[in-house]
mmCIF file of C-alpha atoms in Angstrom:
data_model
loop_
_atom_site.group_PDB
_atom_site.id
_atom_site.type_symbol
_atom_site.label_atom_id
_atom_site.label_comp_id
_atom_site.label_asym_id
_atom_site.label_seq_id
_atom_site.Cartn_x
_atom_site.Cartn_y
_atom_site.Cartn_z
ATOM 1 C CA UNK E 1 37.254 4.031 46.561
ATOM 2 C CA UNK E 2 36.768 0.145 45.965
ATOM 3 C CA UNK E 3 33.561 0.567 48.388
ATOM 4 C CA UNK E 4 32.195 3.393 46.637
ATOM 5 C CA UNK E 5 32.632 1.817 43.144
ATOM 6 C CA UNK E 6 30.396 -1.321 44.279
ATOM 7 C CA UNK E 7 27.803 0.531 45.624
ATOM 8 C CA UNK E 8 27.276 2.557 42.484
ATOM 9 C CA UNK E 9 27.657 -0.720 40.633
ATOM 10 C CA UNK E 10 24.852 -2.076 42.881
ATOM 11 C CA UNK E 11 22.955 0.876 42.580
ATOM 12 C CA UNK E 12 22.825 0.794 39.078
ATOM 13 C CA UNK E 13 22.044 -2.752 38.972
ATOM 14 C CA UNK E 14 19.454 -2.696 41.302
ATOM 15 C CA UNK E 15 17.841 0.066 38.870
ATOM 16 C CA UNK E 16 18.389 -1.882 35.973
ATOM 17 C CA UNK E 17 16.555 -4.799 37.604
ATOM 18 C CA UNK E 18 13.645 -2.621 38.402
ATOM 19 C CA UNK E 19 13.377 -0.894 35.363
ATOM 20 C CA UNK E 20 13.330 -4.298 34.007
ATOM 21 C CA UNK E 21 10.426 -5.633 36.040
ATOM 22 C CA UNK E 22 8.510 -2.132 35.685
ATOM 23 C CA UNK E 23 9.169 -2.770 31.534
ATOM 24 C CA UNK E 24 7.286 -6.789 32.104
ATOM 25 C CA UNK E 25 4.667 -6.036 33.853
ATOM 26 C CA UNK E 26 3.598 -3.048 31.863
ATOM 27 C CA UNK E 27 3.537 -5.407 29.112
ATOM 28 C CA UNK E 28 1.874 -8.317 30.367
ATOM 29 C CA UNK E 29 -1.363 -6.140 32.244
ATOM 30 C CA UNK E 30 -2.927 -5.310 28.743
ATOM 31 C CA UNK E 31 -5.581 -7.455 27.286
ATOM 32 C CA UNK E 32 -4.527 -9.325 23.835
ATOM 33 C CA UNK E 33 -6.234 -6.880 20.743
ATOM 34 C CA UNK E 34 -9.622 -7.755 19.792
ATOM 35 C CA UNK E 35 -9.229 -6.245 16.216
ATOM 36 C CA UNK E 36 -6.413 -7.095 14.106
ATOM 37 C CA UNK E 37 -5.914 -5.677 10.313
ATOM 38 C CA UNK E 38 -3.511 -7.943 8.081
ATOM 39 C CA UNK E 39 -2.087 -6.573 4.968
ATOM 40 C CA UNK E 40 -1.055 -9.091 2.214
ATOM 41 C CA UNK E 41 0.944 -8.396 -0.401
ATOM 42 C CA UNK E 42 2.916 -11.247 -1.314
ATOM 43 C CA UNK E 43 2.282 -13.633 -4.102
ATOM 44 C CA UNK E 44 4.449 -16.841 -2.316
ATOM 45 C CA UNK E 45 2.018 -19.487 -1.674
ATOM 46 C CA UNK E 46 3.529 -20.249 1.808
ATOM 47 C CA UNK E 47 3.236 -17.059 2.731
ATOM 48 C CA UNK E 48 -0.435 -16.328 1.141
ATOM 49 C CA UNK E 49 -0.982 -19.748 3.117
ATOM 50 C CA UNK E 50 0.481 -18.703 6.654
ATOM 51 C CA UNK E 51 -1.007 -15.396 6.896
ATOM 52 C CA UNK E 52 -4.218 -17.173 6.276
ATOM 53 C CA UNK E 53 -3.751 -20.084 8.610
ATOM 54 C CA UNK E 54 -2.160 -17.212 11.488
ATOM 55 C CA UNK E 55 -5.602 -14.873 10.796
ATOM 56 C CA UNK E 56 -7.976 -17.712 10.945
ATOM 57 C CA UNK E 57 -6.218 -18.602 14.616
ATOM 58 C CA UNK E 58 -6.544 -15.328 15.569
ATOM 59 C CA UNK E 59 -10.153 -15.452 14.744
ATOM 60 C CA UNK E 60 -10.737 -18.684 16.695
ATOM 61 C CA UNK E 61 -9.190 -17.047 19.891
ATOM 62 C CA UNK E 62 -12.036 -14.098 19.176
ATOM 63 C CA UNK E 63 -10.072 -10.966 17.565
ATOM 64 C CA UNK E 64 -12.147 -9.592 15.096
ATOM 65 C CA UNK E 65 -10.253 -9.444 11.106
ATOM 66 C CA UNK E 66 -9.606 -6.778 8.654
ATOM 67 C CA UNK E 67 -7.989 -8.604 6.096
ATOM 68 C CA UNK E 68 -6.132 -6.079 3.151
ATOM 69 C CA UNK E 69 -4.881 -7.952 -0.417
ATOM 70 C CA UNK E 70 -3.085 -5.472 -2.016
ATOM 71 C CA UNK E 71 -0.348 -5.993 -5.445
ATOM 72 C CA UNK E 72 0.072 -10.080 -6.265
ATOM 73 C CA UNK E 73 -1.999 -11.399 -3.089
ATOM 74 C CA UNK E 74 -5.019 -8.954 -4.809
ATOM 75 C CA UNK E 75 -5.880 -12.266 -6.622
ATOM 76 C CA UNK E 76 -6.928 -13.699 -3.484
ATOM 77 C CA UNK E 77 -9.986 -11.709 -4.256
ATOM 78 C CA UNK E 78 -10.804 -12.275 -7.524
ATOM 79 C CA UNK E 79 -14.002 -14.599 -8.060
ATOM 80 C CA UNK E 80 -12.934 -17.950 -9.611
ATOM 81 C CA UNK E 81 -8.945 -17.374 -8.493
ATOM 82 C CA UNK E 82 -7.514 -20.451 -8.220
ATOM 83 C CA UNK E 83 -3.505 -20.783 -6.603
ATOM 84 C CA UNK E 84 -0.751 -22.757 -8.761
ATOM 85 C CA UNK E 85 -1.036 -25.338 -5.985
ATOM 86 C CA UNK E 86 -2.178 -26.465 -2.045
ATOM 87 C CA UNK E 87 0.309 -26.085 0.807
ATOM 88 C CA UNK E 88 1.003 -29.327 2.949
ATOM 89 C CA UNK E 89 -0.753 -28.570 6.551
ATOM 90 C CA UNK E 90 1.646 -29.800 9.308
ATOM 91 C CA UNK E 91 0.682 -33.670 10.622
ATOM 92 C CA UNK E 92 -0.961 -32.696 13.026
ATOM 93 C CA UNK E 93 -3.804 -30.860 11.292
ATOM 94 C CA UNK E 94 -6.071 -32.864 9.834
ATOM 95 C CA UNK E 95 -6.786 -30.602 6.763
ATOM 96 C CA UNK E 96 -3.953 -32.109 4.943
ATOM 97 C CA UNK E 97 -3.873 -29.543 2.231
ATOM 98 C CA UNK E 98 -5.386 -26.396 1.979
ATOM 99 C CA UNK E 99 -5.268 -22.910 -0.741
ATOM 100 C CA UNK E 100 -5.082 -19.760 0.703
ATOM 101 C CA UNK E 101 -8.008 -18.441 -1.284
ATOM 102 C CA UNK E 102 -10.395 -21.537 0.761
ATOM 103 C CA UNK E 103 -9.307 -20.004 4.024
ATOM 104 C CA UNK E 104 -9.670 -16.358 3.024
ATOM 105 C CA UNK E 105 -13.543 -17.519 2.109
ATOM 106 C CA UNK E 106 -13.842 -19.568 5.056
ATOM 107 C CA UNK E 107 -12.298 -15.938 7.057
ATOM 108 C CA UNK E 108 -15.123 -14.152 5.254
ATOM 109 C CA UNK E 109 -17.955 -16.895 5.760
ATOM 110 C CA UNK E 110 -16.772 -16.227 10.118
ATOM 111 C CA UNK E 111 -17.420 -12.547 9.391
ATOM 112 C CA UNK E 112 -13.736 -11.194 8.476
ATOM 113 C CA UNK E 113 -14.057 -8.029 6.189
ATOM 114 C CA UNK E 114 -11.686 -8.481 3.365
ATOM 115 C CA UNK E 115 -10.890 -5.436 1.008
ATOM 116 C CA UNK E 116 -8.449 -4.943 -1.909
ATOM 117 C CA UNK E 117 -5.825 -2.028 -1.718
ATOM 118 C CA UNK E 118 -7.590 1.431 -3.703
ATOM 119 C CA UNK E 119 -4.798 0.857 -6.229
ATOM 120 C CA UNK E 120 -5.218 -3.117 -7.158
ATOM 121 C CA UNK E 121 -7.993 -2.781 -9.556
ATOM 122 C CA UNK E 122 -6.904 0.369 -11.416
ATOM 123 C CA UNK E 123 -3.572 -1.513 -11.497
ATOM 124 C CA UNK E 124 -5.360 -4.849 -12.984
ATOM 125 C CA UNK E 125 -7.294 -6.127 -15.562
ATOM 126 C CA UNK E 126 -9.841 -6.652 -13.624
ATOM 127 C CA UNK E 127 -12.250 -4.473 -12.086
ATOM 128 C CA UNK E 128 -14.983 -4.266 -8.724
ATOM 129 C CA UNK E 129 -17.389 -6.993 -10.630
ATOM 130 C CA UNK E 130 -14.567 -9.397 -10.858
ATOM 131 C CA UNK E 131 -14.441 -9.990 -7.290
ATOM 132 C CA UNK E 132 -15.465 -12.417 -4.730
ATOM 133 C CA UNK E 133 -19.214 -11.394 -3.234
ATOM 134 C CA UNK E 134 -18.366 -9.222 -0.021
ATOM 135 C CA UNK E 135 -14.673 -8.448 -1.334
ATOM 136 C CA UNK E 136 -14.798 -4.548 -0.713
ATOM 137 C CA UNK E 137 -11.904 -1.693 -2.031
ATOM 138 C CA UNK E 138 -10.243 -0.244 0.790
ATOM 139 C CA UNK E 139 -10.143 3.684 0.873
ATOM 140 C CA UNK E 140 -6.540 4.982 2.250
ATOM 141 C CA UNK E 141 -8.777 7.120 5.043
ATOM 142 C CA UNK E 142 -10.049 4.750 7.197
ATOM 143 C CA UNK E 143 -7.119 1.789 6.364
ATOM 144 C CA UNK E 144 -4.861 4.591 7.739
ATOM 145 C CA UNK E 145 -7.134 5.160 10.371
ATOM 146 C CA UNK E 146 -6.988 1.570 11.567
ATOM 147 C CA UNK E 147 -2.997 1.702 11.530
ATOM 148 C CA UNK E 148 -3.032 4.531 13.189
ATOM 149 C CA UNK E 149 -4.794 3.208 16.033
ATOM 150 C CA UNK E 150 -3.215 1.873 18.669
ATOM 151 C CA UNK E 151 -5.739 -0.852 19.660
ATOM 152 C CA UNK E 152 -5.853 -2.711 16.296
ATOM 153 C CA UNK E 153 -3.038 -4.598 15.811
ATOM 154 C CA UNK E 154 -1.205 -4.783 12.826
ATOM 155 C CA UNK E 155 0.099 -7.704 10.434
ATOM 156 C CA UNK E 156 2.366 -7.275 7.327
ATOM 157 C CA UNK E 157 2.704 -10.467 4.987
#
């Protein structure tokens, strides 16, 4: 009985090892996402900062940015927005202080497309003339579209 109990012990161990390797290596084959859509919806100027300083990394290392600014991080996009402050940059970056707003236009200047939700301006006092040249309004279609698929990667702020 004792010998029987090990080897299903084993067994299942053994399979649980396997199944483990199986579940690493189908994760490490695939290539990193090119594209990457990140939606931004908070108006904490940390995180406004950090989702800018993660998406302009990501576009250094190639992927290709759709940037959405929906509810308080909609001012982003509004021409002449300025933020309450700058956020201290760690040491080692030697941009000492930075506004989110300067790296979303710095996004858009490397060719990020940057839209506001379809509900911001209706939702605002301002409207499509108030924002920044090559600030777009997303249409739910294709933004669902791009969560939808599975090779664009998605980002929630």
């Amino acid at each position: 009985m004792k010998i029987k109990k090990l080897l299903v012990t084993s067994a299942a161990a053994g399979a649980m090892a396997l199944g483990g390797i199986a579940v690493a290596d189908s994760h490490g084959r695939g290539e990193a996402s090119d594209k990457a859509l990140v939606i931004l919806t908070s108006d904490s100027l940390q995180t406004q900062g950090m989702a800018m300083i993660l998406s302009n990394a990501m576009q250094q290392q190639g992927t290709e940015l759709s940037i959405l600014l929906c509810d308080a991080a909609g001012e982003l996009a509004v021409e002449g927005y300025a933020s309450a402050g700058a956020i201290a940059t760690p040491p080692s970056n030697p941009a000492g202080q930075v506004k989110p707003e300067g790296i979303l236009q710095m996004l858009m200047d490397n060719g990020a497309s940057v839209d506001v939700c379809a509900i911001y301006l209706p939702n605002s006092e301002h409207d499509e003339s108030d924002l920044r040249t090559g600030v777009g309004v997303a249409a739910p279609g294709p933004i669902a579209e791009m969560m939808r698929d599975p090779a664009i990667s998605v980002f929630g702020f």
